[in-house]
CSV table of C-alpha atoms and ligand atoms in Angstrom, one decimal:
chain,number,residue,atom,x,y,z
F,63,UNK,CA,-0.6,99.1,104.0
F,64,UNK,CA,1.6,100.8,106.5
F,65,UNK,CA,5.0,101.6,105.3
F,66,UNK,CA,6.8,101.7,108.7
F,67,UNK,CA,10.4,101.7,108.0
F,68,UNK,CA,12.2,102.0,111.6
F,69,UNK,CA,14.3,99.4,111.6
F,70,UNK,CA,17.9,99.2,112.3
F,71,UNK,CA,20.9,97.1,111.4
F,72,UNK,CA,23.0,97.7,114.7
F,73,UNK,CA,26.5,98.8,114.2
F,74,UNK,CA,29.5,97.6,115.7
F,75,UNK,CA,32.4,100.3,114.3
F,76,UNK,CA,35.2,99.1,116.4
F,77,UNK,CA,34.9,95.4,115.6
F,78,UNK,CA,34.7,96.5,112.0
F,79,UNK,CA,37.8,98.6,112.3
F,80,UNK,CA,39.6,95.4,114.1
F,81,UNK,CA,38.5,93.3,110.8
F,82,UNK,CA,40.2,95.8,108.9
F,83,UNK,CA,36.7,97.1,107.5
F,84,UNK,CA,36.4,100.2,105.4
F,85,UNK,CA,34.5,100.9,107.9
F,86,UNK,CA,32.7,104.4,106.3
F,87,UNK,CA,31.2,102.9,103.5
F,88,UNK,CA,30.2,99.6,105.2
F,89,UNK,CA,28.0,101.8,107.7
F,90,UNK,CA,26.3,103.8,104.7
F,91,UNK,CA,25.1,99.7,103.3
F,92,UNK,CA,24.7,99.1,106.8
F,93,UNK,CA,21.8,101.7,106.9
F,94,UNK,CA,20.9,101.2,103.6
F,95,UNK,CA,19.8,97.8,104.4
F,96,UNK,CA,18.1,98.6,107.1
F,97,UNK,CA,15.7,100.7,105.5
F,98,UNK,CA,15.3,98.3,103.0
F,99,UNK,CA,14.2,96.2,105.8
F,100,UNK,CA,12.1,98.4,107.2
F,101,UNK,CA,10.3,99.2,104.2
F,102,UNK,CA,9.7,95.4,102.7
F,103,UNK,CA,9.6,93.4,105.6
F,104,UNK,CA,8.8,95.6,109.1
F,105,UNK,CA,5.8,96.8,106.9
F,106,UNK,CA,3.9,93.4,105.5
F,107,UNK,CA,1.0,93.1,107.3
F,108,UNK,CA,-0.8,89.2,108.9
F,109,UNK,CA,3.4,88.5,110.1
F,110,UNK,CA,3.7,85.6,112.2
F,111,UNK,CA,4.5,87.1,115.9
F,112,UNK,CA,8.2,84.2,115.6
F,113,UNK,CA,9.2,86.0,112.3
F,114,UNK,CA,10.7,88.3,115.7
F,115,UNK,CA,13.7,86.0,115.6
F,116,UNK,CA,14.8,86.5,112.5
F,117,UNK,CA,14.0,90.1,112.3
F,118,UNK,CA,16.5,90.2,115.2
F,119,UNK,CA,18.7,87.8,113.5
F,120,UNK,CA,18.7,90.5,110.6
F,121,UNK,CA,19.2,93.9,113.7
F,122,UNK,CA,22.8,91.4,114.5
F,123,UNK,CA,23.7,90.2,110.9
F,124,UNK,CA,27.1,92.5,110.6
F,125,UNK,CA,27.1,92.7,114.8
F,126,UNK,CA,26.0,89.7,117.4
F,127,UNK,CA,27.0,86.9,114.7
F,128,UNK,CA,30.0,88.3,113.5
F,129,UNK,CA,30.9,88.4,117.4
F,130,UNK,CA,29.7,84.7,118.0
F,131,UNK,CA,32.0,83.5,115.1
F,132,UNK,CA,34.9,85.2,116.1
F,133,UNK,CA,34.5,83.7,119.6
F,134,UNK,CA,34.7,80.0,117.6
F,135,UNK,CA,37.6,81.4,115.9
F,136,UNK,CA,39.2,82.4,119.0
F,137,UNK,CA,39.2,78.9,120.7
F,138,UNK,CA,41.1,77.6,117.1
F,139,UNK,CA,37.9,76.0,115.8
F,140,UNK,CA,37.4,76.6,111.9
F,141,UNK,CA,35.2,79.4,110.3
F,142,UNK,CA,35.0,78.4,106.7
F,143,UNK,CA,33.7,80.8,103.8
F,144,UNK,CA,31.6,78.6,100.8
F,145,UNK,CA,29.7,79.6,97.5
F,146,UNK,CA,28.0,76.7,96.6
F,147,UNK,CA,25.7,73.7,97.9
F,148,UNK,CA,28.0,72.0,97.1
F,149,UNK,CA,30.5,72.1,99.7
F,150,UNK,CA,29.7,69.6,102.7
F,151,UNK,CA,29.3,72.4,105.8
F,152,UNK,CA,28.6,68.8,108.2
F,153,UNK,CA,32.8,68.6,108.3
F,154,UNK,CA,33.0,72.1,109.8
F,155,UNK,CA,30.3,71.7,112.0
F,156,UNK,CA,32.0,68.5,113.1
F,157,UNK,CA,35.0,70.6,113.8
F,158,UNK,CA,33.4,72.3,116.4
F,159,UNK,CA,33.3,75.3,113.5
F,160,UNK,CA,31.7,77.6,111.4
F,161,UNK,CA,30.5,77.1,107.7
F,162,UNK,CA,29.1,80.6,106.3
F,163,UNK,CA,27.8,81.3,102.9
F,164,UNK,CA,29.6,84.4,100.9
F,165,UNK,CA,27.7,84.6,97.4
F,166,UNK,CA,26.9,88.1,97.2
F,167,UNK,CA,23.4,89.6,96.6
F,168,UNK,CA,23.9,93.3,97.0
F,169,UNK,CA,24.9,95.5,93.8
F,170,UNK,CA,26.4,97.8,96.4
F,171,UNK,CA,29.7,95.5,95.5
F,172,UNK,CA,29.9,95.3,92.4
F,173,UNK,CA,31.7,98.6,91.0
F,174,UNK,CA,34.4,96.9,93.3
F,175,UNK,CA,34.7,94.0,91.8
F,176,UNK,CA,34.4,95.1,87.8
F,177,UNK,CA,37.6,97.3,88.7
F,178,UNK,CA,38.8,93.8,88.0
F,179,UNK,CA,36.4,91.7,87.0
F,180,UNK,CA,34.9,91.8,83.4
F,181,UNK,CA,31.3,93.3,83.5
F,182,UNK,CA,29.7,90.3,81.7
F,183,UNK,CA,29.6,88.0,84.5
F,184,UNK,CA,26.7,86.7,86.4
F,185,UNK,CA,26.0,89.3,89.5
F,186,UNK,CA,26.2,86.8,92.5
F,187,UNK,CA,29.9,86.0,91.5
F,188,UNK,CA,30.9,90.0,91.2
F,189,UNK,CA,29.2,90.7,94.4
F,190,UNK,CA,31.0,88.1,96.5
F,191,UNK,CA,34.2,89.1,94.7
F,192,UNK,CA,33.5,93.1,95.7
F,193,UNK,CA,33.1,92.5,99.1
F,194,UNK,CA,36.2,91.4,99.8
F,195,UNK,CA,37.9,93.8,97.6
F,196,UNK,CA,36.2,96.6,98.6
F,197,UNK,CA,36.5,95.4,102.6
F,198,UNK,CA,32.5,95.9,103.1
F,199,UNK,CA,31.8,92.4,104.6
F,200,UNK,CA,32.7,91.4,108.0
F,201,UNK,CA,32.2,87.7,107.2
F,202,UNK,CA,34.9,87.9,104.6
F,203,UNK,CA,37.0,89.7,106.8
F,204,UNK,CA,36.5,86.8,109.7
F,205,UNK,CA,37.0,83.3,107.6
F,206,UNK,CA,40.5,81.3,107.9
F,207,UNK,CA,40.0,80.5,104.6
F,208,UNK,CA,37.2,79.9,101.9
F,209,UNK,CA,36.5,76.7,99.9
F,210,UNK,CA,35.4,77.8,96.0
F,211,UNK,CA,34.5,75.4,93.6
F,212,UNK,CA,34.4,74.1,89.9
F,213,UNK,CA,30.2,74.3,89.0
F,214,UNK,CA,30.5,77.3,87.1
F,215,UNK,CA,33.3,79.1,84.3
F,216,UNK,CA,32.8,82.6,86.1
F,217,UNK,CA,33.7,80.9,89.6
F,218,UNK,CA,35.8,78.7,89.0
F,219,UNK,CA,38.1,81.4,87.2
F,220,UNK,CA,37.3,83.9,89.9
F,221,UNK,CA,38.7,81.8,92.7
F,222,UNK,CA,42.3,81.7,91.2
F,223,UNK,CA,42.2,85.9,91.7
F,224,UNK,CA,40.0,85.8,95.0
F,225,UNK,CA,43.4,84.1,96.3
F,226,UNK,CA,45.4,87.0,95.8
F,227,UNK,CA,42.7,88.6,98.8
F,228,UNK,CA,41.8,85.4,101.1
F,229,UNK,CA,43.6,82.2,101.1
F,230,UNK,CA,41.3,80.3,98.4
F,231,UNK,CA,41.3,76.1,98.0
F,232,UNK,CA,38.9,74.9,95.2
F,233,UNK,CA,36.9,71.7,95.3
F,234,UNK,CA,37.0,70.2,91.9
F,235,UNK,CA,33.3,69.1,91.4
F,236,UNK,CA,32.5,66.7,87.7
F,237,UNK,CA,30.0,68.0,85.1
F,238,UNK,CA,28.5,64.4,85.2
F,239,UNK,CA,27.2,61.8,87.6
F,240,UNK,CA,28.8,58.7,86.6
F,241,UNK,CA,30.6,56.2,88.8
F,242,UNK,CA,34.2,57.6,88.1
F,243,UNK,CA,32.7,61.3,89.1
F,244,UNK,CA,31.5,59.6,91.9
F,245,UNK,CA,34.7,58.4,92.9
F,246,UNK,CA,37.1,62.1,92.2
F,247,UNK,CA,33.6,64.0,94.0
F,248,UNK,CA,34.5,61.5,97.1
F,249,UNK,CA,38.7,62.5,96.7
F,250,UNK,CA,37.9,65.4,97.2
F,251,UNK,CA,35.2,65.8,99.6
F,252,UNK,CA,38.5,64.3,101.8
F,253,UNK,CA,40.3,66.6,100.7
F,254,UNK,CA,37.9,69.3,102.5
F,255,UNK,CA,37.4,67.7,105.6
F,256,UNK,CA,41.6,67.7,105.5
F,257,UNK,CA,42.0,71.5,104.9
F,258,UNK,CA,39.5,71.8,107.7
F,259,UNK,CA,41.6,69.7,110.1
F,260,UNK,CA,44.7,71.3,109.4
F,261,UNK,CA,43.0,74.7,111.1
F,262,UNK,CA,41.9,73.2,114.4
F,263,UNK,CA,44.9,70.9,114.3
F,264,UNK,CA,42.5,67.8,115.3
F,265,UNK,CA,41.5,65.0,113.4
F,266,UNK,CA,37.8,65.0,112.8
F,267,UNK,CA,36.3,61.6,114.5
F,268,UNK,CA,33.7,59.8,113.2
F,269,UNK,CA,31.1,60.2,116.2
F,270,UNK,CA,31.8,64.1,115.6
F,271,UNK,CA,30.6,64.0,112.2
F,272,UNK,CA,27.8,61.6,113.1
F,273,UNK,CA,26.7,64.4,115.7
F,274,UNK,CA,27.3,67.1,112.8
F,275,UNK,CA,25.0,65.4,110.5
F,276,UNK,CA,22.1,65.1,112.8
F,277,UNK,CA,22.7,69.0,113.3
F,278,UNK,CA,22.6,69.8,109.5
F,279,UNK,CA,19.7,67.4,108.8
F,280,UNK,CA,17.8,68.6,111.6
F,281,UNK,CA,18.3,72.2,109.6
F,282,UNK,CA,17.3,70.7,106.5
F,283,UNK,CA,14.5,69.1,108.1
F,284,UNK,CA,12.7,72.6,109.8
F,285,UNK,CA,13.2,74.1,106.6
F,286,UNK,CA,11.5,70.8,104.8
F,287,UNK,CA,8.5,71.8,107.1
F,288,UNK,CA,8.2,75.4,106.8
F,289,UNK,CA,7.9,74.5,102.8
F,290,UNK,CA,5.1,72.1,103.5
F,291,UNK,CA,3.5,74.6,105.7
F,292,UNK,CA,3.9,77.4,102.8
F,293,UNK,CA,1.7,74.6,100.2
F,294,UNK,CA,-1.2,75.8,102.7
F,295,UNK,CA,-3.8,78.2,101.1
F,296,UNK,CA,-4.2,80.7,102.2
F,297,UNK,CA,-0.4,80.7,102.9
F,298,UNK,CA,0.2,81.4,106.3
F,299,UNK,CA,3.6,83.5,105.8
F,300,UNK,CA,4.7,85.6,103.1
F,301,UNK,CA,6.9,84.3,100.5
F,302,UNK,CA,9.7,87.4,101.3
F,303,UNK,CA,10.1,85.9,104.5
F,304,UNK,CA,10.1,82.1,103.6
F,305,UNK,CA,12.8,83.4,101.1
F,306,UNK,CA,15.1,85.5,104.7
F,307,UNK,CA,14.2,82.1,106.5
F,308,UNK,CA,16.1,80.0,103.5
F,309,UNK,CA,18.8,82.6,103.2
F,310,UNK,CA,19.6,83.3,107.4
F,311,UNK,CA,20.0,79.5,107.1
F,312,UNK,CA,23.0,80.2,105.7
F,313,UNK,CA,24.7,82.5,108.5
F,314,UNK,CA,23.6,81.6,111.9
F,315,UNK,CA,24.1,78.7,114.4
F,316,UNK,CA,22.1,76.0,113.1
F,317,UNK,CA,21.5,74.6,116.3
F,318,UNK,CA,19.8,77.6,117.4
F,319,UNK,CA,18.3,78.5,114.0
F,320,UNK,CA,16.7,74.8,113.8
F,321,UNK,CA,14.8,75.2,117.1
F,322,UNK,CA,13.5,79.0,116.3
F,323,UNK,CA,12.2,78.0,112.5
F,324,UNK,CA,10.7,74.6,114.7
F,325,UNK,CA,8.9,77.6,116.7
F,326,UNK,CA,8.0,79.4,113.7
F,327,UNK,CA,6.2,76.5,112.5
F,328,UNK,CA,3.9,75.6,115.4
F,329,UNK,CA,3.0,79.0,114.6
F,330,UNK,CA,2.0,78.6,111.4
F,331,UNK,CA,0.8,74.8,112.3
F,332,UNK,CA,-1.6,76.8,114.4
F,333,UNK,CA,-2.7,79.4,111.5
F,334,UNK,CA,-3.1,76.7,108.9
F,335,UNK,CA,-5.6,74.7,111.1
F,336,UNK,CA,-7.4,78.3,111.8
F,337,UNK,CA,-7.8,79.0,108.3
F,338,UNK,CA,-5.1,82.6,108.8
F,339,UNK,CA,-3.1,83.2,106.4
F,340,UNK,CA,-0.5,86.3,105.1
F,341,UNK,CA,-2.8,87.1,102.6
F,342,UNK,CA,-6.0,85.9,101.1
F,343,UNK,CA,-7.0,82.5,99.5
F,344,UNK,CA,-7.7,84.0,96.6
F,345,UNK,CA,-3.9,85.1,95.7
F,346,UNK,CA,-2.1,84.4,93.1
F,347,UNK,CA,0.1,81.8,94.2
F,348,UNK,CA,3.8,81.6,92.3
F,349,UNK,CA,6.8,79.1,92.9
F,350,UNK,CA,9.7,80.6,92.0
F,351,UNK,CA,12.6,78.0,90.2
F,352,UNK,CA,16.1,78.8,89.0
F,353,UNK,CA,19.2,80.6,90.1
F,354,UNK,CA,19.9,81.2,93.8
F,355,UNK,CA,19.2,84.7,95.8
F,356,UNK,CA,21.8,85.6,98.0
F,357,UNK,CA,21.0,88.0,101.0
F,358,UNK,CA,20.0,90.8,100.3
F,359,UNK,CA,18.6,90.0,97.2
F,360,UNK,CA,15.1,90.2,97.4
F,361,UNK,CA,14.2,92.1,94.6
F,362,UNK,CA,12.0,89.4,92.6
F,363,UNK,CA,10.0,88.2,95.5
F,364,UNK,CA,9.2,92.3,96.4
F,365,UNK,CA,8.1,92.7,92.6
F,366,UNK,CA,5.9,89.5,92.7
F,367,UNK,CA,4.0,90.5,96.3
F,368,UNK,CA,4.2,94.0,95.5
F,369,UNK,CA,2.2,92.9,92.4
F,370,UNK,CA,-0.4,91.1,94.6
F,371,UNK,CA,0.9,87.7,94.4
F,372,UNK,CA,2.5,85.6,97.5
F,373,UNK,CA,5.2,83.2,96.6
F,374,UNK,CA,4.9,79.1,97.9
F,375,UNK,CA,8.2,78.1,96.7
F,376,UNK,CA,11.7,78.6,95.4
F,377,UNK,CA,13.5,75.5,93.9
F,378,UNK,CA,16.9,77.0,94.1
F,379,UNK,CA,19.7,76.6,95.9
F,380,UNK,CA,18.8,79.2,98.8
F,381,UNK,CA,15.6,76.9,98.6
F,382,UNK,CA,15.3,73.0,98.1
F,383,UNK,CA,18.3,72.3,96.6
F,384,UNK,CA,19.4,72.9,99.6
F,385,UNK,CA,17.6,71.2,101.8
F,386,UNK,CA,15.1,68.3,100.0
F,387,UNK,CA,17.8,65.7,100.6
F,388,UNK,CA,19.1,64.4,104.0
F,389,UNK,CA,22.2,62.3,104.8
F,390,UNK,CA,21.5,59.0,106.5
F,391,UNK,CA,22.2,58.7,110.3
F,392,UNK,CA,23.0,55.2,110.4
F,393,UNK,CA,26.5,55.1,109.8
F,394,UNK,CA,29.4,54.8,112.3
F,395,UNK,CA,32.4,54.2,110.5
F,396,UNK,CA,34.1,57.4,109.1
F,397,UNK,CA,34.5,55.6,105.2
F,398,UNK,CA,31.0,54.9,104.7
F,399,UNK,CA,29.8,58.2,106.6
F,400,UNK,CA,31.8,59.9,103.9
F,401,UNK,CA,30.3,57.8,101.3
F,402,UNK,CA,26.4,58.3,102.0
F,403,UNK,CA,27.4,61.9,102.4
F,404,UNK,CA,29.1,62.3,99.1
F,405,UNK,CA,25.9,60.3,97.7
F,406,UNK,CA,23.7,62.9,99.4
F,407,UNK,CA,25.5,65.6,97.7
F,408,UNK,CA,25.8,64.3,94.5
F,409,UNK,CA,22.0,64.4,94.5
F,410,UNK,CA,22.2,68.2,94.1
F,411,UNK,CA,20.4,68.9,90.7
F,412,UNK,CA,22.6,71.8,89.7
F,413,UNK,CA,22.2,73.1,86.3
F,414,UNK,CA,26.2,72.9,85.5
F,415,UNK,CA,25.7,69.0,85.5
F,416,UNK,CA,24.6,67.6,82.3
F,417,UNK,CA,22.6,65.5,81.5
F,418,UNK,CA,20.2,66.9,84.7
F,419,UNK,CA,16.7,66.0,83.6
F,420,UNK,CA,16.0,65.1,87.3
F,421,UNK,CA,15.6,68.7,88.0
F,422,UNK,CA,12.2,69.0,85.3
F,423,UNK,CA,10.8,66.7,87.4
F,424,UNK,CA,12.1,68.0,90.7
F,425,UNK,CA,10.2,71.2,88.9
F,426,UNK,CA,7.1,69.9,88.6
F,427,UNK,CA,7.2,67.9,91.2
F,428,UNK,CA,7.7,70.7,93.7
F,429,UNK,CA,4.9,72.9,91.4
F,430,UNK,CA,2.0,70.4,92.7
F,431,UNK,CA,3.7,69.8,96.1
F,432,UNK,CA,3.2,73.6,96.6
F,433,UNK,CA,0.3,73.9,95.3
F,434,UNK,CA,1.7,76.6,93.3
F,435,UNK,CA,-0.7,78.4,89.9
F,436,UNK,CA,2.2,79.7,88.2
F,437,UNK,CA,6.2,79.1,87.4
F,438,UNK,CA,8.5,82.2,87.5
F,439,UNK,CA,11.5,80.8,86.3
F,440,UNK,CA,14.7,83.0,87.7
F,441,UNK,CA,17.9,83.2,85.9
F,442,UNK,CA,20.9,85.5,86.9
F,443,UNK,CA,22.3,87.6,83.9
F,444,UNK,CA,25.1,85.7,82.1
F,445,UNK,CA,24.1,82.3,84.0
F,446,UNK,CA,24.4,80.3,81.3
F,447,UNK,CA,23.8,77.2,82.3
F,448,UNK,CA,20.3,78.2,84.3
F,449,UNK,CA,19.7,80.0,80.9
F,450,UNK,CA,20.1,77.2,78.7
F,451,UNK,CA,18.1,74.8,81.1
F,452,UNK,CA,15.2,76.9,81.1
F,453,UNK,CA,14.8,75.5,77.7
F,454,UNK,CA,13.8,72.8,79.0
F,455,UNK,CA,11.3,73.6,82.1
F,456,UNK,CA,9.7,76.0,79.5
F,457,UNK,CA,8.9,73.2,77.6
F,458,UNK,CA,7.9,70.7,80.2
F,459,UNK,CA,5.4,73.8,82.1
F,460,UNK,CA,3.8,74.2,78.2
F,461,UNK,CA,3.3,70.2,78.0
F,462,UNK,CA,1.5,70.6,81.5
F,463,UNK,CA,-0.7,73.6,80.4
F,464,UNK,CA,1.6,75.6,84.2
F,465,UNK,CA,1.7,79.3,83.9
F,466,UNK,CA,4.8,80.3,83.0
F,467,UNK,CA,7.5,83.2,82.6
F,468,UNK,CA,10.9,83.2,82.2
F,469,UNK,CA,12.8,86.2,83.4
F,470,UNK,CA,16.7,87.1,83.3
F,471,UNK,CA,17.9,89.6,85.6
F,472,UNK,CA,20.5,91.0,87.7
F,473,UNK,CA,20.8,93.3,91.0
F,474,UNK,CA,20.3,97.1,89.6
F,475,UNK,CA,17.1,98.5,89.8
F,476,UNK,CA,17.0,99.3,86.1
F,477,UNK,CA,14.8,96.8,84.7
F,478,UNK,CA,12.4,97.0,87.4
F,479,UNK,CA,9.5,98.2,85.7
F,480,UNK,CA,10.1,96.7,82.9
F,481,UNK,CA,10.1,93.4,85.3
F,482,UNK,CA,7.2,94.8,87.0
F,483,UNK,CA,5.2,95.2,83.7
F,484,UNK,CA,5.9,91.3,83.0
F,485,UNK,CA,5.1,90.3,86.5
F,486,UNK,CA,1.4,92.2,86.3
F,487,UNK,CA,0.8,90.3,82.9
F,488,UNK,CA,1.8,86.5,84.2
F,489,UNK,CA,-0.3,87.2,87.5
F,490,UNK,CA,-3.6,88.4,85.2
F,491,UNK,CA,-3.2,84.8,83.1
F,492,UNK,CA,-2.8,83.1,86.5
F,493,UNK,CA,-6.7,85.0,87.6
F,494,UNK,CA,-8.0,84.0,84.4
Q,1158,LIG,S1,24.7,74.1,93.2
Q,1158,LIG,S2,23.2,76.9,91.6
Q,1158,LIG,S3,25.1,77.3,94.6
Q,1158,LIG,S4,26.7,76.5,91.5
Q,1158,LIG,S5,24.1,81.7,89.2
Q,1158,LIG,S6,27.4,81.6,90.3
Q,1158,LIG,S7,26.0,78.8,88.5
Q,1158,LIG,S8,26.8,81.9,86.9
Q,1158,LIG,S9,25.1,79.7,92.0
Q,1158,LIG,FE1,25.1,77.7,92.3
Q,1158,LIG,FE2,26.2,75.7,93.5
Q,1158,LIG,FE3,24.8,75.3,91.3
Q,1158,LIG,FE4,23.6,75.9,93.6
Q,1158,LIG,FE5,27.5,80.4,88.4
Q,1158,LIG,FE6,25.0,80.6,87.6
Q,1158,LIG,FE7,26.1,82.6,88.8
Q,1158,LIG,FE8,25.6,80.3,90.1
């Protein structure tokens, strides 16, 4: 395999220093994740040509986008900063604004944050939190405001001292999915769509967020394909880049990024009906199910196809939790469109709800959709509620004879070949 690594995150050092960026140390990560780049992405070999997008999407991540959302900014449209799923990103788009994901995925933030922060919470929370503090991401730096919420203890606690940095409003979300949590969830999904009004100083009307939700399902949609396309054997793209496709989908324009994954897969429409793949048909194929992977975080996926697997599927939320459900179109009156789309959201099969049995069978379900030979289930260190749950998929993957392995982890390279040593085993039972 060729290990070329010359790729490059571009800088922009001036915009940086305008955001207030600490701006040294943010160009050391800046190169830093360009060589990581380089080295586990640039160097795969059987790419589709249109991964070229989002390899230039990646080149602009801290540059062209940032520049493109400050523009929106500028013409006193909303550019929103969320954490979760949860939060409905159709009312910012029908705003006219900008809805960007912050959870953190890069240790580099973390000594940041446990200057504060106790040590023994989950990784994607710290990370966010250090970024900020530490003034090493420009999409913190560019958001009127972000929108937290209640799903887990080490959030929900974190957003009351994140307001000291950014202004910080909180979206209460219920543990269960009865009527009455139906009708607070709704509250306060008005709430949001309020607190995004007040920044462009314009009532959101209803045909705006009709048009909104066709964008955002047309999103959800492409990225609905490329999952069907990744059930293919052999898969035609790798699973390190289905898992950049899921996670860009949380940064750029989705217009834009709709009709370039669309592109993608006629690509891979194409390679599927040739028989081409990003590997061979005899590979190890692993879904991967559990907590989310922010950007940069790639380190299970690398492990896995280092190891000589490819990986089909993630049910996570940078995965089909995010995408598996649409909202419907029909509706024309603001009330109801706010009710199918608090319906659609409530459908979300998070781990912090309980009961949440619909996610064993979203499990499975999505294990023979992908045509997957093997569950790696993924839990963040100190996720409790993904660590509790797992539990329960254990047991249902033993009933159904699935391969399976549980792993906890964080972001340090540490454990990695301990990990690594785990990952060879699972694959060897999958062969067998
Ligand atoms: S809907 S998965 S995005 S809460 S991994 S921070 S739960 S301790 S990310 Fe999540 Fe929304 Fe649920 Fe999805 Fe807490 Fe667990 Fe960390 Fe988590």
């Amino acid at each position: 395999m060729s290990t070329m690594t010359n790729f490059e995150v571009k800088a922009y050092p001036e915009m940086w220093e305008n955001l207030d960026m600490d701006v040294a140390r943010f160009d050391k990560a800046r190169q830093m994740l360009g060589e990581a780049y380089g080295k586990m992405f640039m160097a795969q070999e059987n790419r589709p040509t249109k991964m070229e997008y989002f390899d230039d999407l990646i080149a602009e991540i801290f540059g062209g986008r940032i520049q493109e959302m400050l523009e929106v900014k500028k013409s006193g449209k909303p550019v929103v900063g969320t954490f979760c799923v949860y939060i409905p990103e159709e009312i910012v788009v029908a705003a006219g604004g900008v809805c960007v994901g912050l959870c953190g995925g890069s240790p580099g933030s973390i000594p940041d944050a446990e200057k504060i922060l106790p040590r023994n919470i989950c990784p994607m929370v710290k990370s966010a939190y250090g970024f900020k503090a530490g003034r090493i991401c420009p999409y913190f730096q560019s958001v009127d405001f972000v929108y937290g919420e209640t799903t887990c203890d080490a959030k929900k606690k974190t957003w009351e001292i994140l307001d000291r940095l950014v202004p910080t409003y909180v979206m209460e979300i219920p543990q269960m999915k009865k009527e009455r949590d139906r009708v607070l969830w709704l509250e306060e999904v008005k709430d949001f769509k309020s607190k995004v009004e007040e920044v462009c100083n314009k009532s959101i009307s209803a045909r705006d967020l009709a048009a909104a939700i066709t964008v955002i399902n047309e999103k959800r949609k492409a990225l609905q394909r490329l999952t069907r396309l990744r059930s293919a054997n052999p898969a035609p793209i790798s699973g390190k880049d289905g898992l950049l496709i899921e996670q860009i989908a949380f940064y750029d324009e989705p217009g834009r990024f709709s009709k370039k994954l669309n592109e993608l897969c006629d690509e891979l429409d194409k390679r599927v009906a040739d028989g081409q793949g990003a590997c061979s048909a005899d590979t190890p194929r692993v879904m991967v199910s559990g907590t989310p992977m922010a950007l940069p975080n790639w380190k299970v996926h690398n492990l896995l196809e280092t190891a000589g697997a490819v990986v089909v599927n993630e049910e996570s939320c940078i995965g089909t939790r995010y995408f598996k459900d649409l909202i419907d179109e029909d509706q024309t009156e603001m009330d109801r469109q706010l009710e199918v789309l608090t319906d659609r959201y409530m459908q979300i099969d998070c781990s912090c709800f309980t009961p949440n049995d619909e996610r064993v069978d979203q499990v499975l379900k999505e294990y023979r959709d992908s045509n997957a030979q093997g569950i790696l289930h993924y839990s963040l260190q100190f996720c409790h509620t993904y660590n509790i749950e797992e539990i329960k998929i254990r047991e249902a993957c033993e009933k159904e004879g699935i391969p399976y392995l549980s792993i906890e982890t964080d972001y340090s390279p540490e454990d990695v070949g301990q990990l690594q040593t785990r990952i060879e085993a699972f694959l060897e039972q999958i062969r067998e």
